[in-house]
mmCIF file of C-alpha atoms in Angstrom:
data_model
loop_
_atom_site.group_PDB
_atom_site.id
_atom_site.type_symbol
_atom_site.label_atom_id
_atom_site.label_comp_id
_atom_site.label_asym_id
_atom_site.label_seq_id
_atom_site.Cartn_x
_atom_site.Cartn_y
_atom_site.Cartn_z
ATOM 1 C CA UNK A 1 99.667 190.691 183.162
ATOM 2 C CA UNK A 2 97.463 191.625 180.244
ATOM 3 C CA UNK A 3 98.804 194.485 178.159
ATOM 4 C CA UNK A 4 97.347 196.244 175.147
ATOM 5 C CA UNK A 5 94.073 195.299 173.546
ATOM 6 C CA UNK A 6 95.449 193.856 170.331
ATOM 7 C CA UNK A 7 92.103 193.611 168.531
ATOM 8 C CA UNK A 8 88.386 193.032 168.680
ATOM 9 C CA UNK A 9 87.210 190.298 166.307
ATOM 10 C CA UNK A 10 83.769 190.645 164.731
ATOM 11 C CA UNK A 11 82.139 187.733 162.927
ATOM 12 C CA UNK A 12 80.167 189.015 159.935
ATOM 13 C CA UNK A 13 77.694 187.317 157.589
ATOM 14 C CA UNK A 14 78.804 189.323 154.522
ATOM 15 C CA UNK A 15 82.465 190.274 154.468
ATOM 16 C CA UNK A 16 82.325 192.684 151.534
ATOM 17 C CA UNK A 17 79.313 194.498 152.899
ATOM 18 C CA UNK A 18 80.885 194.814 156.339
ATOM 19 C CA UNK A 19 84.163 196.078 154.881
ATOM 20 C CA UNK A 20 82.335 198.649 152.755
ATOM 21 C CA UNK A 21 80.384 199.801 155.779
ATOM 22 C CA UNK A 22 83.460 200.351 157.941
ATOM 23 C CA UNK A 23 85.273 202.024 155.042
ATOM 24 C CA UNK A 24 82.515 204.167 153.549
ATOM 25 C CA UNK A 25 79.984 204.724 156.329
ATOM 26 C CA UNK A 26 82.284 204.736 159.358
ATOM 27 C CA UNK A 27 85.293 206.155 157.497
ATOM 28 C CA UNK A 28 87.882 203.733 158.867
ATOM 29 C CA UNK A 29 91.119 202.392 157.299
ATOM 30 C CA UNK A 30 90.029 199.002 155.969
ATOM 31 C CA UNK A 31 92.500 196.479 154.532
ATOM 32 C CA UNK A 32 92.139 193.712 151.965
ATOM 33 C CA UNK A 33 90.682 190.255 152.687
ATOM 34 C CA UNK A 34 93.256 187.652 153.716
ATOM 35 C CA UNK A 35 92.514 183.947 153.698
ATOM 36 C CA UNK A 36 93.792 182.158 156.788
ATOM 37 C CA UNK A 37 93.181 178.492 155.894
ATOM 38 C CA UNK A 38 94.905 177.258 159.068
ATOM 39 C CA UNK A 39 92.349 179.178 161.129
ATOM 40 C CA UNK A 40 89.290 178.614 158.966
ATOM 41 C CA UNK A 41 88.617 182.303 158.408
ATOM 42 C CA UNK A 42 88.986 185.061 155.897
ATOM 43 C CA UNK A 43 90.040 188.204 157.774
ATOM 44 C CA UNK A 44 89.908 191.912 157.025
ATOM 45 C CA UNK A 45 91.887 194.165 159.341
ATOM 46 C CA UNK A 46 90.611 197.615 160.222
ATOM 47 C CA UNK A 47 93.267 199.855 161.693
ATOM 48 C CA UNK A 48 92.100 202.337 164.311
ATOM 49 C CA UNK A 49 94.526 204.858 165.867
ATOM 50 C CA UNK A 50 94.989 202.755 169.023
ATOM 51 C CA UNK A 51 93.963 199.192 168.157
ATOM 52 C CA UNK A 52 92.520 196.996 165.385
ATOM 53 C CA UNK A 53 89.214 195.471 164.480
ATOM 54 C CA UNK A 54 89.211 192.168 162.619
ATOM 55 C CA UNK A 55 86.266 191.186 160.507
ATOM 56 C CA UNK A 56 85.985 187.381 160.393
ATOM 57 C CA UNK A 57 84.178 185.339 157.762
ATOM 58 C CA UNK A 58 84.107 181.516 157.635
ATOM 59 C CA UNK A 59 86.585 179.769 155.329
ATOM 60 C CA UNK A 60 86.015 176.054 154.783
ATOM 61 C CA UNK A 61 83.515 173.668 156.301
ATOM 62 C CA UNK A 62 85.247 173.403 159.677
ATOM 63 C CA UNK A 63 85.486 177.116 160.317
ATOM 64 C CA UNK A 64 85.401 177.824 164.052
ATOM 65 C CA UNK A 65 83.060 180.764 163.481
ATOM 66 C CA UNK A 66 80.425 178.938 161.446
ATOM 67 C CA UNK A 67 78.519 177.883 164.580
ATOM 68 C CA UNK A 68 78.716 181.413 165.974
ATOM 69 C CA UNK A 69 77.122 182.819 162.813
ATOM 70 C CA UNK A 70 74.412 180.169 162.897
ATOM 71 C CA UNK A 71 73.524 181.312 166.421
ATOM 72 C CA UNK A 72 74.024 184.994 165.541
ATOM 73 C CA UNK A 73 72.959 185.401 161.911
ATOM 74 C CA UNK A 74 73.509 189.175 161.944
ATOM 75 C CA UNK A 75 77.048 188.652 163.242
ATOM 76 C CA UNK A 76 78.520 189.907 166.481
ATOM 77 C CA UNK A 77 81.626 190.445 168.540
ATOM 78 C CA UNK A 78 83.362 187.070 168.587
ATOM 79 C CA UNK A 79 86.353 187.682 170.859
ATOM 80 C CA UNK A 80 88.796 190.242 172.182
ATOM 81 C CA UNK A 81 92.544 189.752 172.206
ATOM 82 C CA UNK A 82 94.911 190.981 174.896
ATOM 83 C CA UNK A 83 98.683 191.057 174.505
ATOM 84 C CA UNK A 84 100.931 189.305 177.014
ATOM 85 C CA UNK A 85 104.726 189.223 177.271
ATOM 86 C CA UNK A 86 105.019 185.535 178.134
ATOM 87 C CA UNK A 87 102.152 183.303 177.095
ATOM 88 C CA UNK A 88 103.330 180.238 179.011
ATOM 89 C CA UNK A 89 103.638 182.209 182.241
ATOM 90 C CA UNK A 90 100.203 183.716 181.572
ATOM 91 C CA UNK A 91 98.708 180.289 180.956
ATOM 92 C CA UNK A 92 100.188 178.812 184.112
ATOM 93 C CA UNK A 93 98.986 181.719 186.223
ATOM 94 C CA UNK A 94 95.486 181.456 184.762
ATOM 95 C CA UNK A 95 95.320 177.711 185.280
ATOM 96 C CA UNK A 96 96.504 178.047 188.867
ATOM 97 C CA UNK A 97 93.593 180.482 189.417
ATOM 98 C CA UNK A 98 91.151 177.913 188.023
ATOM 99 C CA UNK A 99 90.562 179.453 184.572
ATOM 100 C CA UNK A 100 90.133 177.027 181.695
ATOM 101 C CA UNK A 101 92.329 177.289 178.619
ATOM 102 C CA UNK A 102 90.659 175.981 175.459
ATOM 103 C CA UNK A 103 92.066 173.096 173.428
ATOM 104 C CA UNK A 104 95.220 171.272 174.455
ATOM 105 C CA UNK A 105 96.503 174.178 176.536
ATOM 106 C CA UNK A 106 99.526 174.509 174.272
ATOM 107 C CA UNK A 107 99.792 177.829 172.403
ATOM 108 C CA UNK A 108 99.133 177.748 168.663
ATOM 109 C CA UNK A 109 100.471 180.115 166.076
ATOM 110 C CA UNK A 110 97.729 182.659 165.483
ATOM 111 C CA UNK A 111 96.700 184.701 162.470
ATOM 112 C CA UNK A 112 99.503 187.210 163.149
ATOM 113 C CA UNK A 113 102.199 184.513 163.304
ATOM 114 C CA UNK A 114 102.508 184.736 167.074
ATOM 115 C CA UNK A 115 101.623 182.252 169.854
ATOM 116 C CA UNK A 116 98.025 182.485 171.032
ATOM 117 C CA UNK A 117 95.679 180.808 173.496
ATOM 118 C CA UNK A 118 91.943 181.146 174.055
ATOM 119 C CA UNK A 119 90.244 181.192 177.465
ATOM 120 C CA UNK A 120 86.873 179.672 178.243
ATOM 121 C CA UNK A 121 84.093 182.285 177.946
ATOM 122 C CA UNK A 122 82.185 180.822 180.896
ATOM 123 C CA UNK A 123 85.143 181.709 183.115
ATOM 124 C CA UNK A 124 85.261 185.305 181.837
ATOM 125 C CA UNK A 125 81.782 186.806 181.967
ATOM 126 C CA UNK A 126 80.659 185.237 178.713
ATOM 127 C CA UNK A 127 83.558 186.792 176.751
ATOM 128 C CA UNK A 128 85.893 184.735 174.598
ATOM 129 C CA UNK A 129 89.395 186.048 175.347
ATOM 130 C CA UNK A 130 92.440 185.455 173.168
ATOM 131 C CA UNK A 131 95.907 186.007 174.582
ATOM 132 C CA UNK A 132 98.679 186.777 172.130
ATOM 133 C CA UNK A 133 102.367 186.836 172.976
ATOM 134 C CA UNK A 134 103.977 189.894 171.439
ATOM 135 C CA UNK B 1 85.388 209.335 160.666
ATOM 136 C CA UNK B 2 85.710 206.965 163.604
ATOM 137 C CA UNK B 3 88.864 207.487 165.632
ATOM 138 C CA UNK B 4 90.186 205.639 168.672
ATOM 139 C CA UNK B 5 88.403 202.767 170.307
ATOM 140 C CA UNK B 6 87.413 204.502 173.533
ATOM 141 C CA UNK B 7 86.283 201.364 175.361
ATOM 142 C CA UNK B 8 84.713 197.937 175.256
ATOM 143 C CA UNK B 9 81.789 197.559 177.654
ATOM 144 C CA UNK B 10 81.207 194.161 179.250
ATOM 145 C CA UNK B 11 77.983 193.392 181.107
ATOM 146 C CA UNK B 12 78.699 191.180 184.111
ATOM 147 C CA UNK B 13 76.422 189.273 186.497
ATOM 148 C CA UNK B 14 78.695 189.824 189.536
ATOM 149 C CA UNK B 15 80.601 193.101 189.548
ATOM 150 C CA UNK B 16 82.913 192.330 192.476
ATOM 151 C CA UNK B 17 83.831 188.917 191.115
ATOM 152 C CA UNK B 18 84.531 190.323 187.650
ATOM 153 C CA UNK B 19 86.650 193.153 189.061
ATOM 154 C CA UNK B 20 88.646 190.715 191.199
ATOM 155 C CA UNK B 21 89.194 188.506 188.181
ATOM 156 C CA UNK B 22 90.537 191.297 185.989
ATOM 157 C CA UNK B 23 92.678 192.622 188.853
ATOM 158 C CA UNK B 24 93.999 189.391 190.355
ATOM 159 C CA UNK B 25 93.817 186.768 187.607
ATOM 160 C CA UNK B 26 94.426 188.954 184.548
ATOM 161 C CA UNK B 27 96.614 191.500 186.372
ATOM 162 C CA UNK B 28 94.970 194.638 184.982
ATOM 163 C CA UNK B 29 94.583 198.111 186.524
ATOM 164 C CA UNK B 30 91.034 197.995 187.891
ATOM 165 C CA UNK B 31 89.308 201.077 189.324
ATOM 166 C CA UNK B 32 86.572 201.507 191.920
ATOM 167 C CA UNK B 33 82.839 201.026 191.231
ATOM 168 C CA UNK B 34 81.017 204.200 190.183
ATOM 169 C CA UNK B 35 77.253 204.483 190.241
ATOM 170 C CA UNK B 36 75.849 206.164 187.159
ATOM 171 C CA UNK B 37 72.164 206.584 188.070
ATOM 172 C CA UNK B 38 71.410 208.569 184.893
ATOM 173 C CA UNK B 39 72.548 205.565 182.860
ATOM 174 C CA UNK B 40 71.188 202.785 185.055
ATOM 175 C CA UNK B 41 74.560 201.151 185.594
ATOM 176 C CA UNK B 42 77.346 200.773 188.080
ATOM 177 C CA UNK B 43 80.631 200.924 186.181
ATOM 178 C CA UNK B 44 84.165 199.801 186.904
ATOM 179 C CA UNK B 45 86.862 201.071 184.538
ATOM 180 C CA UNK B 46 89.819 198.897 183.646
ATOM 181 C CA UNK B 47 92.683 200.847 182.124
ATOM 182 C CA UNK B 48 94.729 199.025 179.498
ATOM 183 C CA UNK B 49 97.792 200.658 177.915
ATOM 184 C CA UNK B 50 95.866 201.639 174.769
ATOM 185 C CA UNK B 51 92.158 201.634 175.663
ATOM 186 C CA UNK B 52 89.702 200.863 178.464
ATOM 187 C CA UNK B 53 87.332 198.106 179.426
ATOM 188 C CA UNK B 54 84.177 199.006 181.296
ATOM 189 C CA UNK B 55 82.446 196.444 183.462
ATOM 190 C CA UNK B 56 78.708 197.217 183.611
ATOM 191 C CA UNK B 57 76.285 196.070 186.277
ATOM 192 C CA UNK B 58 72.587 197.025 186.420
ATOM 193 C CA UNK B 59 71.601 199.915 188.714
ATOM 194 C CA UNK B 60 67.874 200.389 189.296
ATOM 195 C CA UNK B 61 64.878 198.627 187.821
ATOM 196 C CA UNK B 62 65.083 200.322 184.415
ATOM 197 C CA UNK B 63 68.713 199.534 183.745
ATOM 198 C CA UNK B 64 69.334 199.231 180.002
ATOM 199 C CA UNK B 65 71.527 196.179 180.581
ATOM 200 C CA UNK B 66 69.055 194.167 182.669
ATOM 201 C CA UNK B 67 67.511 192.579 179.572
ATOM 202 C CA UNK B 68 70.944 191.810 178.137
ATOM 203 C CA UNK B 69 71.900 189.915 181.299
ATOM 204 C CA UNK B 70 68.599 188.027 181.261
ATOM 205 C CA UNK B 71 69.430 186.835 177.744
ATOM 206 C CA UNK B 72 73.125 186.309 178.591
ATOM 207 C CA UNK B 73 73.258 185.195 182.234
ATOM 208 C CA UNK B 74 77.039 184.701 182.160
ATOM 209 C CA UNK B 75 77.486 188.250 180.832
ATOM 210 C CA UNK B 76 79.050 189.298 177.565
ATOM 211 C CA UNK B 77 80.404 192.137 175.468
ATOM 212 C CA UNK B 78 77.624 194.726 175.444
ATOM 213 C CA UNK B 79 79.000 197.422 173.133
ATOM 214 C CA UNK B 80 82.113 199.056 171.759
ATOM 215 C CA UNK B 81 82.654 202.811 171.705
ATOM 216 C CA UNK B 82 84.455 204.728 168.985
ATOM 217 C CA UNK B 83 85.549 208.337 169.333
ATOM 218 C CA UNK B 84 84.453 210.961 166.817
ATOM 219 C CA UNK B 85 85.409 214.617 166.521
ATOM 220 C CA UNK B 86 81.934 215.900 165.672
ATOM 221 C CA UNK B 87 79.017 213.778 166.772
ATOM 222 C CA UNK B 88 76.363 215.719 164.864
ATOM 223 C CA UNK B 89 78.311 215.455 161.615
ATOM 224 C CA UNK B 90 78.828 211.746 162.298
ATOM 225 C CA UNK B 91 75.133 211.245 162.977
ATOM 226 C CA UNK B 92 74.084 213.047 159.817
ATOM 227 C CA UNK B 93 76.539 211.075 157.678
ATOM 228 C CA UNK B 94 75.353 207.790 159.178
ATOM 229 C CA UNK B 95 71.700 208.645 158.696
ATOM 230 C CA UNK B 96 72.306 209.660 155.098
ATOM 231 C CA UNK B 97 73.860 206.207 154.550
ATOM 232 C CA UNK B 98 70.735 204.559 155.986
ATOM 233 C CA UNK B 99 72.091 203.597 159.421
ATOM 234 C CA UNK B 100 69.671 203.868 162.319
ATOM 235 C CA UNK B 101 70.550 205.951 165.375
ATOM 236 C CA UNK B 102 68.877 204.705 168.563
ATOM 237 C CA UNK B 103 66.478 206.859 170.597
ATOM 238 C CA UNK B 104 65.593 210.395 169.566
ATOM 239 C CA UNK B 105 68.710 210.815 167.453
ATOM 240 C CA UNK B 106 69.885 213.658 169.673
ATOM 241 C CA UNK B 107 73.158 213.025 171.526
ATOM 242 C CA UNK B 108 72.928 212.445 175.272
ATOM 243 C CA UNK B 109 75.614 213.104 177.835
ATOM 244 C CA UNK B 110 77.325 209.772 178.428
ATOM 245 C CA UNK B 111 79.019 208.249 181.441
ATOM 246 C CA UNK B 112 82.198 210.258 180.704
ATOM 247 C CA UNK B 113 80.334 213.588 180.549
ATOM 248 C CA UNK B 114 80.597 213.799 176.755
ATOM 249 C CA UNK B 115 77.929 213.600 174.021
ATOM 250 C CA UNK B 116 77.168 210.070 172.884
ATOM 251 C CA UNK B 117 74.905 208.244 170.442
ATOM 252 C CA UNK B 118 74.197 204.556 169.926
ATOM 253 C CA UNK B 119 73.752 202.882 166.528
ATOM 254 C CA UNK B 120 71.372 200.034 165.800
ATOM 255 C CA UNK B 121 73.132 196.652 166.116
ATOM 256 C CA UNK B 122 71.167 195.206 163.188
ATOM 257 C CA UNK B 123 72.814 197.783 160.935
ATOM 258 C CA UNK B 124 76.333 196.929 162.178
ATOM 259 C CA UNK B 125 76.818 193.153 162.081
ATOM 260 C CA UNK B 126 75.034 192.542 165.360
ATOM 261 C CA UNK B 127 77.325 194.927 167.272
ATOM 262 C CA UNK B 128 75.998 197.753 169.414
ATOM 263 C CA UNK B 129 78.209 200.761 168.623
ATOM 264 C CA UNK B 130 78.479 203.876 170.772
ATOM 265 C CA UNK B 131 79.944 207.046 169.318
ATOM 266 C CA UNK B 132 81.457 209.534 171.746
ATOM 267 C CA UNK B 133 82.508 213.052 170.850
ATOM 268 C CA UNK B 134 85.924 213.785 172.332
#
């Protein structure tokens, strides 16, 4: 069911410093910051040859990553995103296996303009998993 | 400098349950457990179309992931591994930029039989980064 790893998302306490580090120290292809007000984050994409990293920084008071950064002040890997062909079929299969889908269970439009869902980390070895329909 | 994402490593509290979940619930291509006594882990590789996941379970009393699982009993993302062409050149560039390389600073032979180094998570937004020479 799951396909490609679309991205790894990393919450960072200092977006400019993290971008400079990936660009200058690690020599990666680092994009420009993009505000995503609907998702409460400012994002910088880092393109690797086979997948992407996404640096996340809180935007607004209700940012979903603010709590994560309070618990992890240095930052950390926030989630990983797998691609699926049919997000509703994926959701129904997961629910029938007892996995919890976060929120209402209805896909939302994610930062890439495509339908996404998040799965409960307690059901997946402590890892927050995003599914994105491609 | 960094190239492909070679893998994401996930420490899990129950290797069989995690493997069954990725195989049956998430529908991924899950391999057989491999003991890596030199690294203190039993590993299961999960092949995605563009990269790999590695499920890690402690092997032996000195396993480097035992402490991680004590702090994170549900499991969690332990590290991510980027490929580099020349690990000594990468190490020297990183050190000259002030990043800390874990251990002696000399590459060890990793679980894939290739030279690897780990970078200090405090220097990289709370993320443990492995570099592997390909």
